Each structure stands twice: as C-alpha cells, then as structure tokens.
XYZ file of C-alpha atoms in Angstrom:
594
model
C 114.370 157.959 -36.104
C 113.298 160.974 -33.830
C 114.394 164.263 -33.116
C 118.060 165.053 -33.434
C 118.949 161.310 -33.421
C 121.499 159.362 -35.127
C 121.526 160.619 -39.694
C 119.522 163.991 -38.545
C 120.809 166.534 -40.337
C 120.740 170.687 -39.341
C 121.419 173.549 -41.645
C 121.860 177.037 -40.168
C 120.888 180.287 -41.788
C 121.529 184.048 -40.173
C 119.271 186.860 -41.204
C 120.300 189.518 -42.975
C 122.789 191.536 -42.138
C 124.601 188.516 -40.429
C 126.763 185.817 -41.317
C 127.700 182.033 -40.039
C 130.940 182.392 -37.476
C 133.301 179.440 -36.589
C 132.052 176.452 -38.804
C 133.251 175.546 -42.350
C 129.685 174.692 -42.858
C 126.342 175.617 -42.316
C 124.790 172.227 -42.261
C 125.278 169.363 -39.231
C 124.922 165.705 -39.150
C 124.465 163.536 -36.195
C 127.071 160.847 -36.603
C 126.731 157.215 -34.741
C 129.125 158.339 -32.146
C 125.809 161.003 -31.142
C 128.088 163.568 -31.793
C 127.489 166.519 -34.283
C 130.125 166.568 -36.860
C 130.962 169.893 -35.934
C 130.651 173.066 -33.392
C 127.203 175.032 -33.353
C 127.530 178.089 -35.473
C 126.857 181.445 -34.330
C 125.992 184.399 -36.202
C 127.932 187.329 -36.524
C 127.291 190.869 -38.110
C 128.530 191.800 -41.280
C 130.261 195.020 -39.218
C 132.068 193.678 -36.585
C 129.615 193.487 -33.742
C 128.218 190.016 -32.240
C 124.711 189.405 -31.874
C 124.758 188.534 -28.193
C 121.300 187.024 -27.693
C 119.204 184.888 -29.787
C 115.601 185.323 -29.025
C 113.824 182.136 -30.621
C 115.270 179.190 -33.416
C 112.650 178.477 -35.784
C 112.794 174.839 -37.366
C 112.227 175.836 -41.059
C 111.851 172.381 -42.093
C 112.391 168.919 -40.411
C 111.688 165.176 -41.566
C 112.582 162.218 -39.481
C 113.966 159.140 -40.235
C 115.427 160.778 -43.473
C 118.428 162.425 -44.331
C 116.667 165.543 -45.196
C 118.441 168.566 -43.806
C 116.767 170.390 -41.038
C 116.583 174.188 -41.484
C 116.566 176.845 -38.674
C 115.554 180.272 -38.979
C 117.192 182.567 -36.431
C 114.956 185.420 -35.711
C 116.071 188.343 -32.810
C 113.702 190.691 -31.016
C 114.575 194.045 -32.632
C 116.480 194.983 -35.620
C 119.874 195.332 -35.761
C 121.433 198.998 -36.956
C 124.814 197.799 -38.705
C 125.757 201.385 -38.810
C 125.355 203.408 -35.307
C 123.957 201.799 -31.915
C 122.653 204.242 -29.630
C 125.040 203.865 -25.992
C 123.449 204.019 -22.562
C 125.258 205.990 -19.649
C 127.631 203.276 -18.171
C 126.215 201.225 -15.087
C 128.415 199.951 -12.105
C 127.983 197.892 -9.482
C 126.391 199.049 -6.243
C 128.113 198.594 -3.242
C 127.050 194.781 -1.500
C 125.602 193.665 -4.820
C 126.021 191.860 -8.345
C 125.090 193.081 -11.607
C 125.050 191.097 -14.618
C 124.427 192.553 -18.278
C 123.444 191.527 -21.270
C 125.219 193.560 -24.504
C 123.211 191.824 -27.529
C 124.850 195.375 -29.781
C 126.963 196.896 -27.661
C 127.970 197.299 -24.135
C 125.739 199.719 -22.414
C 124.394 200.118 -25.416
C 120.172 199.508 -27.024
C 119.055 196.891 -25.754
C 122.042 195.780 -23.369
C 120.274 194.604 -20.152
C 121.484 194.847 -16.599
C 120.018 192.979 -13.763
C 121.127 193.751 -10.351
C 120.660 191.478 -7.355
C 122.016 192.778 -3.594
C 124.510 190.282 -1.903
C 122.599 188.495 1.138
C 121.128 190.475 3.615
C 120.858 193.595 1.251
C 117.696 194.985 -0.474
C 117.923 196.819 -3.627
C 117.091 200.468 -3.369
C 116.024 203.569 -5.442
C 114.229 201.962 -8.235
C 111.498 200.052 -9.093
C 112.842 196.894 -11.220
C 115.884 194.940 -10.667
C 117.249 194.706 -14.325
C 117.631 198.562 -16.262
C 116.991 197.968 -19.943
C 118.650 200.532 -22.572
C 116.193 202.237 -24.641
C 116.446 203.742 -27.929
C 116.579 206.766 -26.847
C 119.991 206.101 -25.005
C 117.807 206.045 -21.458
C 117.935 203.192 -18.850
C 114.281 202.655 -17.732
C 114.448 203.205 -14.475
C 117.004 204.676 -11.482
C 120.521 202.748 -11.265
C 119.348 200.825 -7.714
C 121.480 200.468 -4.688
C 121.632 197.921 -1.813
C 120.686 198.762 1.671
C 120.991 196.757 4.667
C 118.009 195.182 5.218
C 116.645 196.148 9.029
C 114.508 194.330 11.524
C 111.936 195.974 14.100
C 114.230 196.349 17.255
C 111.093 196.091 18.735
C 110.131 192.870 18.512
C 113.408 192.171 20.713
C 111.244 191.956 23.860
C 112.660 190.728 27.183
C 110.402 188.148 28.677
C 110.627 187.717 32.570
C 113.469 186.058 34.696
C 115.364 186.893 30.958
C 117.852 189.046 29.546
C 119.434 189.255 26.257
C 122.434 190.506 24.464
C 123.021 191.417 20.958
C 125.825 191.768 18.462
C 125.687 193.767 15.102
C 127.976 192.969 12.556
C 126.938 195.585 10.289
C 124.259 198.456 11.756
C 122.163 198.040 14.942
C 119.293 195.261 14.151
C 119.924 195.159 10.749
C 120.902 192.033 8.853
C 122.972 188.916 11.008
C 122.216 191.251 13.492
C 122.043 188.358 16.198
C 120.517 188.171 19.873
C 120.750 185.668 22.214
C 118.671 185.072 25.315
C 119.829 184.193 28.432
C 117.690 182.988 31.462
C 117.983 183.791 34.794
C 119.787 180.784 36.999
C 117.277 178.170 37.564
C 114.767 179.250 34.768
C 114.750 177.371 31.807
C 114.549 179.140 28.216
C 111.685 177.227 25.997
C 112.308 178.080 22.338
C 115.252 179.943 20.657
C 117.870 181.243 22.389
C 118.874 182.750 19.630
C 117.372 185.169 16.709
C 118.986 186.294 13.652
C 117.934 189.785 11.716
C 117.111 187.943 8.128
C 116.889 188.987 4.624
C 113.289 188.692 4.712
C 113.441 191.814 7.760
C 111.975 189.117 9.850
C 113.950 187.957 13.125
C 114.895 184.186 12.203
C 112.507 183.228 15.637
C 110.241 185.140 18.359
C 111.384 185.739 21.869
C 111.698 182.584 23.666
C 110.193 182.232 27.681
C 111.823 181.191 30.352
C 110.401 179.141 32.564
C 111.290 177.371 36.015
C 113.566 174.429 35.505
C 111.497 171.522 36.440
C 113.266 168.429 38.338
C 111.880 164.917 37.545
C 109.454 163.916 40.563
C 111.023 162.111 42.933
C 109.180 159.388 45.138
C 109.616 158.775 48.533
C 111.939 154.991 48.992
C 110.426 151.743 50.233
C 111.012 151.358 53.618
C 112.134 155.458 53.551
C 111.001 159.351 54.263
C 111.655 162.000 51.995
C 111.476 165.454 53.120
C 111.623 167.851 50.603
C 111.528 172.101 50.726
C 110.480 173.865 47.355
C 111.653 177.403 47.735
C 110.335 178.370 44.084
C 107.997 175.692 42.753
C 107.330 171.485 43.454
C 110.461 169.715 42.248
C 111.559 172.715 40.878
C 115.342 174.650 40.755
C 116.429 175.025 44.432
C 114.118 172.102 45.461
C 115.704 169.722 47.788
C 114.925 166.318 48.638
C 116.351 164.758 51.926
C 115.977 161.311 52.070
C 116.001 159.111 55.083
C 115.982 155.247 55.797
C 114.398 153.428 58.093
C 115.923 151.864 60.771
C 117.956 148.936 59.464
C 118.136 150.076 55.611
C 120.862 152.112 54.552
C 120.963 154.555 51.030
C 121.850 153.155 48.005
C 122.279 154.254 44.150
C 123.331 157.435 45.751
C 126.480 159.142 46.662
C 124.123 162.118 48.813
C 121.310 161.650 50.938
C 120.043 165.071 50.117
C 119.656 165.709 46.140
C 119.271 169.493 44.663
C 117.325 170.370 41.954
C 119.680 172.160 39.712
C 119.952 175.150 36.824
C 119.846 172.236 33.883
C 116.584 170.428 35.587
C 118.696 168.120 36.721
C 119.205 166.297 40.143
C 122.714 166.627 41.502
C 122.670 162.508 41.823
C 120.218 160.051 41.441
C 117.628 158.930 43.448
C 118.600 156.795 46.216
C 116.921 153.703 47.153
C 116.355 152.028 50.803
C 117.915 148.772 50.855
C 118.297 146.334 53.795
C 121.308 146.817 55.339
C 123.640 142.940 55.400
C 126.186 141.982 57.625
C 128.570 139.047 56.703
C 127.455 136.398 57.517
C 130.901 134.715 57.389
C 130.864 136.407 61.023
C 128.499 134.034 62.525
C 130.919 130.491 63.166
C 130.089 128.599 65.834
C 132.758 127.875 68.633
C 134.331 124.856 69.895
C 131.719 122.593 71.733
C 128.986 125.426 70.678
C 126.069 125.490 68.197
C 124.476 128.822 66.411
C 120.521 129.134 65.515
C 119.457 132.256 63.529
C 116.335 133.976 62.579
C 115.760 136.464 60.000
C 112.738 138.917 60.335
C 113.369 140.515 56.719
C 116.795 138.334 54.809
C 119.463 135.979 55.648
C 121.881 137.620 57.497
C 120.005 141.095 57.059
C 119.418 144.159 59.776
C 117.678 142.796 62.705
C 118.784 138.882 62.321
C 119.710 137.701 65.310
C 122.051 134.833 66.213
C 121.743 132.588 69.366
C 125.146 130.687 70.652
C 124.199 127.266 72.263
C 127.428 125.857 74.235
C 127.251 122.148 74.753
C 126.125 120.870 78.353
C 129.047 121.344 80.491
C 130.549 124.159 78.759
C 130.098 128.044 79.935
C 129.579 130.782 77.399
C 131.987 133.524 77.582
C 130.690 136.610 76.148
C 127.349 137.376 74.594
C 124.963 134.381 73.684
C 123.046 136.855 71.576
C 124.454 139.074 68.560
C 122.104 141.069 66.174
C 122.715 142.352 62.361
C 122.674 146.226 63.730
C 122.519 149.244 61.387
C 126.380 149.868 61.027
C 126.374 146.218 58.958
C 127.971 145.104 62.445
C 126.983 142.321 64.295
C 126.148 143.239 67.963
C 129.147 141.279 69.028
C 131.636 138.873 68.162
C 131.147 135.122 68.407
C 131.554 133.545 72.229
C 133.918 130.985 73.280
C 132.545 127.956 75.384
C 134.479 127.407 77.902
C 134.610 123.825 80.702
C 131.860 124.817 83.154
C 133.841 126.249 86.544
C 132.341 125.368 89.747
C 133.797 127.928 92.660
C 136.644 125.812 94.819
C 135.148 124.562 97.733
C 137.219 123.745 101.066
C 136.842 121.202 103.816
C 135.252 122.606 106.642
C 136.091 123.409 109.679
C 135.742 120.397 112.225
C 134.510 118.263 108.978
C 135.591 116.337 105.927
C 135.436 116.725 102.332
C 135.632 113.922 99.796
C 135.936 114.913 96.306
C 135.734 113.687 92.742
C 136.774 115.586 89.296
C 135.478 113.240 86.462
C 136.717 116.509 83.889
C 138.500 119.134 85.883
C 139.229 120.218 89.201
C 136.162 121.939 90.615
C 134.163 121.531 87.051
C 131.606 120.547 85.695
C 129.811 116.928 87.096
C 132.721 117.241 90.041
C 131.179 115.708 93.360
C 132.046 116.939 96.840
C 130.830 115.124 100.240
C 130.956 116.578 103.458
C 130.711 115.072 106.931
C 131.546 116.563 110.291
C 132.914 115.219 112.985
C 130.669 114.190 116.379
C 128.752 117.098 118.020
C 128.638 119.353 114.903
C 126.305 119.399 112.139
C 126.020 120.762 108.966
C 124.612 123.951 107.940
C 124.278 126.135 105.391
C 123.126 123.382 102.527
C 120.569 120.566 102.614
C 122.402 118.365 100.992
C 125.364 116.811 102.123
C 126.602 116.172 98.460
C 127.133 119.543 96.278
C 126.942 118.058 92.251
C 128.679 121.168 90.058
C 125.800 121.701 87.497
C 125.882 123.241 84.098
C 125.480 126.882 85.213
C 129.191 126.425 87.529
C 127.534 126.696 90.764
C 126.746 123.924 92.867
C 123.526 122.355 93.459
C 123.765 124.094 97.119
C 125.637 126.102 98.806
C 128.684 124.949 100.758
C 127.929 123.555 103.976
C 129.625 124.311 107.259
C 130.518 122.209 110.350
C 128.410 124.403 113.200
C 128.456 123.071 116.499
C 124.823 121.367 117.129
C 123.070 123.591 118.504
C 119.657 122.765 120.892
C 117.086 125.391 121.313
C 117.552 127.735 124.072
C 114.394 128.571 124.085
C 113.245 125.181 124.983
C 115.039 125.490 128.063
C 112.315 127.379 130.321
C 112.446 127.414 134.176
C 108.936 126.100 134.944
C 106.675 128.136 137.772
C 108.411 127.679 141.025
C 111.560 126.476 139.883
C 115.175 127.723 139.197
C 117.805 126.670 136.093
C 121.780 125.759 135.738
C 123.201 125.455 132.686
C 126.893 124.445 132.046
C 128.365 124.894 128.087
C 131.859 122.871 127.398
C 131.151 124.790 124.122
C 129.053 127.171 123.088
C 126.155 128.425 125.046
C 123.268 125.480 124.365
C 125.229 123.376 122.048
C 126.035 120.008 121.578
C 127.131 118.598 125.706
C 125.505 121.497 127.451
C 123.635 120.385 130.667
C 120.924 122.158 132.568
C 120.185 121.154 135.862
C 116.310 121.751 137.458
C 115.793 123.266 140.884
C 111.885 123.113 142.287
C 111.297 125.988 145.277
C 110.832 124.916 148.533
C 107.106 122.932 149.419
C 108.013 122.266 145.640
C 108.699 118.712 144.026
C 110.231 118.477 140.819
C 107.973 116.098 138.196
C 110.640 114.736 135.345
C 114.429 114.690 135.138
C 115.846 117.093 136.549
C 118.328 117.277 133.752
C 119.021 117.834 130.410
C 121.672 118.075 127.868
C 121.815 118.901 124.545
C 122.198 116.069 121.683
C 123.444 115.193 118.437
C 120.267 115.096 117.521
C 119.960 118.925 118.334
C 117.142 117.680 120.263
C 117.638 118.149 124.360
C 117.503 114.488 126.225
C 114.767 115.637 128.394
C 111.498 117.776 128.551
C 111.602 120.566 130.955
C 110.532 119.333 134.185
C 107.625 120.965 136.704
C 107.609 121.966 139.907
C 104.205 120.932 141.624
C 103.380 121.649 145.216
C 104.205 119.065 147.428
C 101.110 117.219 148.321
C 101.467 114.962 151.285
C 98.804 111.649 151.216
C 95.691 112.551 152.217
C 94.515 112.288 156.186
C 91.498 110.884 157.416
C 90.255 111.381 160.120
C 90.833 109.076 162.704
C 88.392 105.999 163.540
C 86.828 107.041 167.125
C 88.564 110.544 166.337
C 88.287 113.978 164.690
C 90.748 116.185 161.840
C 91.559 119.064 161.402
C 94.090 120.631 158.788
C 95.244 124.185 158.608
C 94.805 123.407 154.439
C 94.256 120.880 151.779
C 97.501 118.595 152.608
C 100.080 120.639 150.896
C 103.515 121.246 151.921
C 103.630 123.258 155.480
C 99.973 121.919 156.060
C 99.317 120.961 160.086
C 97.224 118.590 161.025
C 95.476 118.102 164.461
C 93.739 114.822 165.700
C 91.306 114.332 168.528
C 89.325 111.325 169.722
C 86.016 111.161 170.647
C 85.161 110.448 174.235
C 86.153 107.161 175.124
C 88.829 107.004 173.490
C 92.690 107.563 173.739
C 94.633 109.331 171.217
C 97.895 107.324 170.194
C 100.157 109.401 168.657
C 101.392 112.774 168.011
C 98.276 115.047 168.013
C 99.270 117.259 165.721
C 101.714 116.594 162.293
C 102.785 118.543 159.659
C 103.441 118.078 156.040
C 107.054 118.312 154.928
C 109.005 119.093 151.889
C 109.210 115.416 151.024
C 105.832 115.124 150.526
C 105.717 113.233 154.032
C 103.787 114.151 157.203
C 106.184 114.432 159.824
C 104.870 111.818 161.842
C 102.571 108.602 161.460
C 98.884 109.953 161.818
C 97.944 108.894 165.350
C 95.226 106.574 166.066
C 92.229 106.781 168.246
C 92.099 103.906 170.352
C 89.426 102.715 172.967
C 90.028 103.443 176.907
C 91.044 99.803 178.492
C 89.486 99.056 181.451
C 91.397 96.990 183.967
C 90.889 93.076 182.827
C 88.248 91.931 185.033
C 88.378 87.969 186.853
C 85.542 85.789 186.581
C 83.495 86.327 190.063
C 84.289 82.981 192.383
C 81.850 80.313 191.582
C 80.227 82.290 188.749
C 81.076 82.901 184.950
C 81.797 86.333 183.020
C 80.666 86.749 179.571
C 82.380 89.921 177.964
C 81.339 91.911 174.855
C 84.931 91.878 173.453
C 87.836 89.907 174.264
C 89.236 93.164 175.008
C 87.896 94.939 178.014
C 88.093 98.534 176.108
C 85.296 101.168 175.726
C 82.212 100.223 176.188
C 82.848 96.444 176.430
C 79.860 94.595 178.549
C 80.450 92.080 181.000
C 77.412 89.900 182.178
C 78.215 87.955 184.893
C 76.464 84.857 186.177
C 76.837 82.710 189.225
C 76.939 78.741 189.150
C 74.351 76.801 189.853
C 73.565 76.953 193.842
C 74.595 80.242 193.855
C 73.713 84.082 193.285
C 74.517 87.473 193.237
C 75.503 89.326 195.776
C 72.565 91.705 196.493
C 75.381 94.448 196.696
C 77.019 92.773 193.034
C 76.291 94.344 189.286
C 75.162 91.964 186.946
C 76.185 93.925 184.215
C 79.263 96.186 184.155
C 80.608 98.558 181.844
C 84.117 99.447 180.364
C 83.779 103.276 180.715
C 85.440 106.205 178.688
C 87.793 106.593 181.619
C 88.993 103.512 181.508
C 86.850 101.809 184.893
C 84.538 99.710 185.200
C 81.100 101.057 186.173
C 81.110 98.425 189.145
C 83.334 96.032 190.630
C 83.052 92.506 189.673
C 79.815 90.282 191.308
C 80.392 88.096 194.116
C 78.522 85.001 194.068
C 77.684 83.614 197.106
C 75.415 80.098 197.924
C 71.918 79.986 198.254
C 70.543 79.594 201.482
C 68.124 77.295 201.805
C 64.988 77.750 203.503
C-alpha cells in the first residue's frame, strides 16, 4: 500500500552488545488510526551506557502491500567498548558563546562531539574548527576556541564635508553594535544612511552617507506678480528666499508670508502664494434715491480697477463723488452719493426793479422762474436775459440782473471845433435825464439842436451839433457899381461899394457881416444921376431916351411945323454923370419967311 502506510509492519534489531529499551516488543504495526501501535525503540548497551547517536537504519527487508514485517538493521560509526571508554578533558563554554555536545559513550568521552558557535556579534577564536571531536587517544582535535568581539575598520568611519558624526560603543570601540550616526550641518541634507552599525560580518551595516545642500522646490514667479529671490548658498537652496510681490490691484493669496525661506528639511516655510485680483463687495455699489449706477470692469465684476458712475435724475444734484473705483485695499474709492433737489442760489429783487417768481418744486430749485423789470430810467444789467430759468447744474441760465440807471455814452458827448458844452445830471453823471446844452463861439452858428438829453433808450435825443462860421449871403457887386470885401463873406467881413461914374450910390457904402449871419445893412444900390426933368421946348416936341431923365438919357427935340431951332438951341441934350443936362432945352421959334 506504500511505505509505512496503513498494515506495514517494522521489526527492530540492536547489534551486538545492545539491547531493545522501552517497548514490550520489537516489531510495529501501522494501525488504521496511522498510528504505530507503540513507541520507537531505542537501543541500549548491555552495561549501562546509552548509545547516543545512531549513524544510519538499514531496511533489512521490506514488502508492500503485505503484512510482512519490515526489518531494520541499526549500524553505528565505531565500535562500542562495553568495558572502558577513553574520557576527554572536560570542555566549557566560552564566554559570549554556546556549545552543544554530543556524548554517543560517555560525556566528554570517544567520540562525544562539541560544537561551539559565538553569540551574535562574536567570532570564535584560537582554533581552527568549530566542533572538537574526542579521539581515542583521550585528545580533542583541535584548541578549545573562544569568542572575540568581532571589530570593524574605524577607518572606514570617514567624515564627509558640511558632516559630523558621533558614535556609541556598547561593548569595545568599533567593535560589534558599535553604532555611528551622521549628522549634517544645518541646511545640508544627508543622502544615504545616517546611521552604520559594526556587524558580525566586520563590515559597517552601510558606507558614509554625503551631505548635500537641501534643495527647495522651484518656485515660479505669480501671474500678474514679481518674485525676487537671493540665494546665499545655491538656486532654491537652504537660506534661499523668495519675496513675492503683486501687481497693482492683486493681492497674495494661498499664503500666510509674502516672503518664503528655504528651510533645513528642503522645505518652504509656507506655500507658494498666488496673485489674485483683488474684489470689493459689490453689495457697496446701490444706487440712491432718484439716481442710477453704470459700471465697467477692465479685469472682473466688481474687481480692482472697476469703476462705478452715479447718474442723478435731471433735477437732482449729486452730493459727493459721481465716480468710485475698486482700489487695492478691496475699498471702493468712496461711498455711494446722495441726489439731492437741484438748488438754485436765492435771488433778490433789485434795487429800483421787480422780481416775479415761480417755484414749480422748491423755493429757488430746480425749473424755478424769476422775471425782472425795472422801473423807468433804469435798465438792466448784468444778464441778457430778463428771465433767469434754474437749470440742472443749480445755477441760473444768467447771472442776476441789476437795475443800473441808463446810462448814455459820455463819450458821445464831444464839444465840436469852436464850440463850448453844459451838462446838467438829476442823477448820475450822463444817465438817464441828463441834458447838455451847445454853445457855438462868437462869428460861430450852431448847425443842429443845441441840446441833448440822455434816453431810455440809452441813446442821447440828439447828435452833437457843429459850429460853422457864420457866412453872411453872398454880395455882388452893385449894378453901375464896384465891391470890395475885406474876406470871403464870413462873420466880421466889411464890405465897401462904389458906383461907377454916373451914378449915385444909395446906401451905406460900407457893411459888415454880423454874428447872425446878416450884413449889417441892406447892400446899397448904384443908381443913375437924375437930371432935372426937362419941358417940351414951346411949339416943339421932346423925345427922351428913358422916361426917366437919369444918366445918360437923350433928349431929341423937334420944333412944330413952321418952326425951328433956335440957332443958339441943342438938338440933342444929354443927362450927364452930374446930374445936368449938357444944354438947356431948344427954343423953337417961327420961320421967317422970305
């Protein structure tokens, strides 16, 4: 059924000089259980003494499947002397090690067996094999061997640089768990073991580690940010710091430190901070009564740099800033306006003038209407309107006028050549009702009114007047006469007249012109001399030039018929310049008759 299975039967048999120990029988069966029916036997010598160590079983005789017995020859490695064993000197322990022994005849005796092994960290000493045998001739083979602590090369504890290193020695100086442990300077960095053990195998446990410079992660400069960074020892290194900075508008985030340091464990003291746009609330921005808000946003809603514009409602004023701006302390610029009923400054009634008002929505505010008018002789000044309209920016469309007296140009009120001025002022000095009076020189005659006063109108009533040199109407000279004029007929001019012989001057001979533009007297006439009026001759007839016997007047006298001339008797006479006749009037006297 196979080999020591269920019906297999074993007999034992001891060689000579030995016998079966603790079993009532030498043969075994294998029950169904697949238990032996008994304890394995051992064999014991005949003497007394146990035979410690069986060397080799030899099957003498097996058949399976069968319940043949199975026979086993016990054979040992040497012979066994029943009567004297030969004793080795006694072995003990060495100090930090084991020893186990074997005593197949006798303890410490031929061929007892001792194996020693050092406790950890120990090396056997003083002999060449670990396990002493015990010859026949009462002799260990070799040297009883000890245990030493095992030692490491102190040596090969180096210090590497920026390191130092301490050691502790549990037992002697580098020898076994001797341990050292490396320390690196602050800010270096220790790349492999920090520690080394002295082990069993002399070997240190691990080779001096380095130390290097702690290295920081590489930091980036933000979006929208400047980083300014110093490396005393090495880039992003231990003592490195890294000062970052925002733009205007952003503010650090992610951070509780603007300015991280690169520390012993390669660590940054805090984490990189970002840029990120600084906000203000935007529940800030509410629009007042009778206002509206517009907003722009250069980067987000409600973000650094958005700006808010207050619109108040047409009518209204806005009292504080129209503008307010997201600034970098996440404040606005300003808080939110009011809007306020658009104030017009009060206005008064003038002096010598009226003022009619109307206040559709307050006193003096805005769309409030204010006429002025002044009383006669005053004007008003200071506006061009006489209706002021309060606008949306609380001033009024002008400013307020005044009642001025009207005033007329002074300027315009020039004394022309030759002439002098008067000027009375009820009021002010040429203003409305002053009245200038015109005064020509002497030989001077005033052309236009010679006054003026100053209007309503602002205008004066008259133009200034001229003073032109009195001309007197022009002489001629005299029919039968002669002129002559100390100048051109002006005022003071003298005249003198003269007649031509034959004639008589009637009138003054000499006139002058006077200041009324009149010659003093009529200009005279020349007139013809008059001779005396002359009768028709007795019995004759006269016929005369001219009715009037004057200057140069012919008379032609003739005598009737039976008579003539007086031999003595002119026919003709003549008016002279003297006034006489150039002969005395004809007598006509019969004819004789021869």
């Amino acid at each position: 059924m196979g080999t020591f299975s269920y019906q297999s039967t074993c007999e034992f048999l001891c060689a000579e000089g030995y016998t079966l120990r603790d079993s009532s029988s030498s043969t075994q069966f294998c029950g169904a259980t697949g238990h032996w029916n008994n304890s394995q036997p051992t064999c014991e010598s005949k003497t007394g003494l146990n035979l410690l160590r069986k060397t080799s079983i030899s099957i003498v005789q097996q058949q399976c499947c069968s319940n043949l017995l199975k026979l086993f020859m016990l054979s040992f490695d040497m012979s066994v002397n029943l009567f004297a064993v030969v004793q080795c000197p006694e072995l003990t322990k060495p100090q930090e090690g084991i020893m186990h022994c074997q005593h197949p005849m006798g303890i410490f005796s031929y061929q007892s067996t001792c194996e020693f092994l050092c406790v950890e960290g120990h090396m056997l000493r003083d002999s060449s094999s670990s396990t002493l045998f015990c010859g026949a001739t009462g002799r260990w083979n070799d040297t009883q061997p000890t245990c030493e602590i095992i030692k490491c090369n102190s040596e090969d504890i180096t210090l590497p640089d920026h390191t130092s290193v301490q050691c502790s020695h549990p037992h002697e100086d580098f020898s076994y768990d001797s341990q050292c442990e490396y320390f690196c300077e602050e800010g270096y960095e220790l790349k492999g073991s920090n520690t080394t053990r002295c082990t069993s195998s002399t070997e240190w446990s691990s080779k001096p580690p380095t130390c290097q410079l702690v290295q920081c992660p590489e930091l980036t400069k933000p979006q929208e940010g400047i980083m300014h960074c110093q490396h005393p020892m090495g880039i992003f290194s231990y003592q490195s710091t890294c000062e970052f900075l925002c733009a205007e508008g952003y503010t650090l985030q992610d951070s509780s430190s603007s300015t991280l340091l690169c520390g012993a464990t390669g660590r940054w003291n805090n984490s990189q901070p970002t840029c990120e746009i600084i906000k203000c609330k935007s529940e800030d921005i509410t629009p007042p009564d009778h206002a509206s808000v517009q907003c722009s946003h250069p980067h987000e809603d409600f973000s650094y740099d958005s700006q808010c514009e207050y619109f108040c409602e047409e009518g209204y004023e806005l009292k504080g800033s129209n503008t307010t701006r997201c600034t970098s302390s996440t404040e606005w610029s300003s808080k939110p306006p009011t809007c306020e009923l658009v104030q017009c400054p009060e206005l008064t009634k003038p002096q010598e003038g009226i003022m009619h008002c109307q206040h559709p929505m307050g006193i003096f505010s805005y769309q409030s209407t204010c006429e002025f008018m002044c009383k006669k002789g005053h004007t008003l000044r200071d506006s061009s309107s006489s209706t002021l309209f309060c606008g949306t920016t609380g001033r009024w469309n002008d400013t307020q006028p005044t009642c001025e007296i009207i005033k007329c140009k002074s300027e315009d009120i020039t004394p022309p050549d030759h002439a002098s001025i008067q000027c009375s002022h009820p009021h002010e000095d040429f203003s409305y009702d002053s009245q200038c009076e015109y005064f020509c020189e002497e030989g001077y005659e005033l052309k236009g009114s010679s006054t003026t006063r100053c209007t309503s109108s602002t205008e004066w009533s008259s133009n200034p007047p001229t003073c032109e040199l009195i001309h007197c109407p022009a002489l001629d000279s005299p029919v039968n006469g002669e002129l002559s004029c100390t100048s051109s007929f002006n005022y003071g001019s003298k005249c003198s007249f003269s007649c031509v012989e034959g004639f008589l001057l009637q009138g003054a001979s000499e006139i002058s012109c006077t200041k009324t533009a009149k010659w003093s007297q009529e200009p005279p006439l020349c007139e013809a001399m008059v001779c005396p009026q002359l009768p028709e001759p007795i019995n004759g007839h006269m016929n005369c030039s001219s009715e009037e016997p004057t200057f140069g007047t012919v008379c032609i006298f003739s005598c009737h018929k039976g008579h003539q001339l007086d031999d003595h008797s002119n026919e003709i006479v003549m008016c002279n310049y003297n006034g006489s006749w150039s002969g005395e009037v004809a007598v006509c006297q019969g004819k004789q008759l021869i």
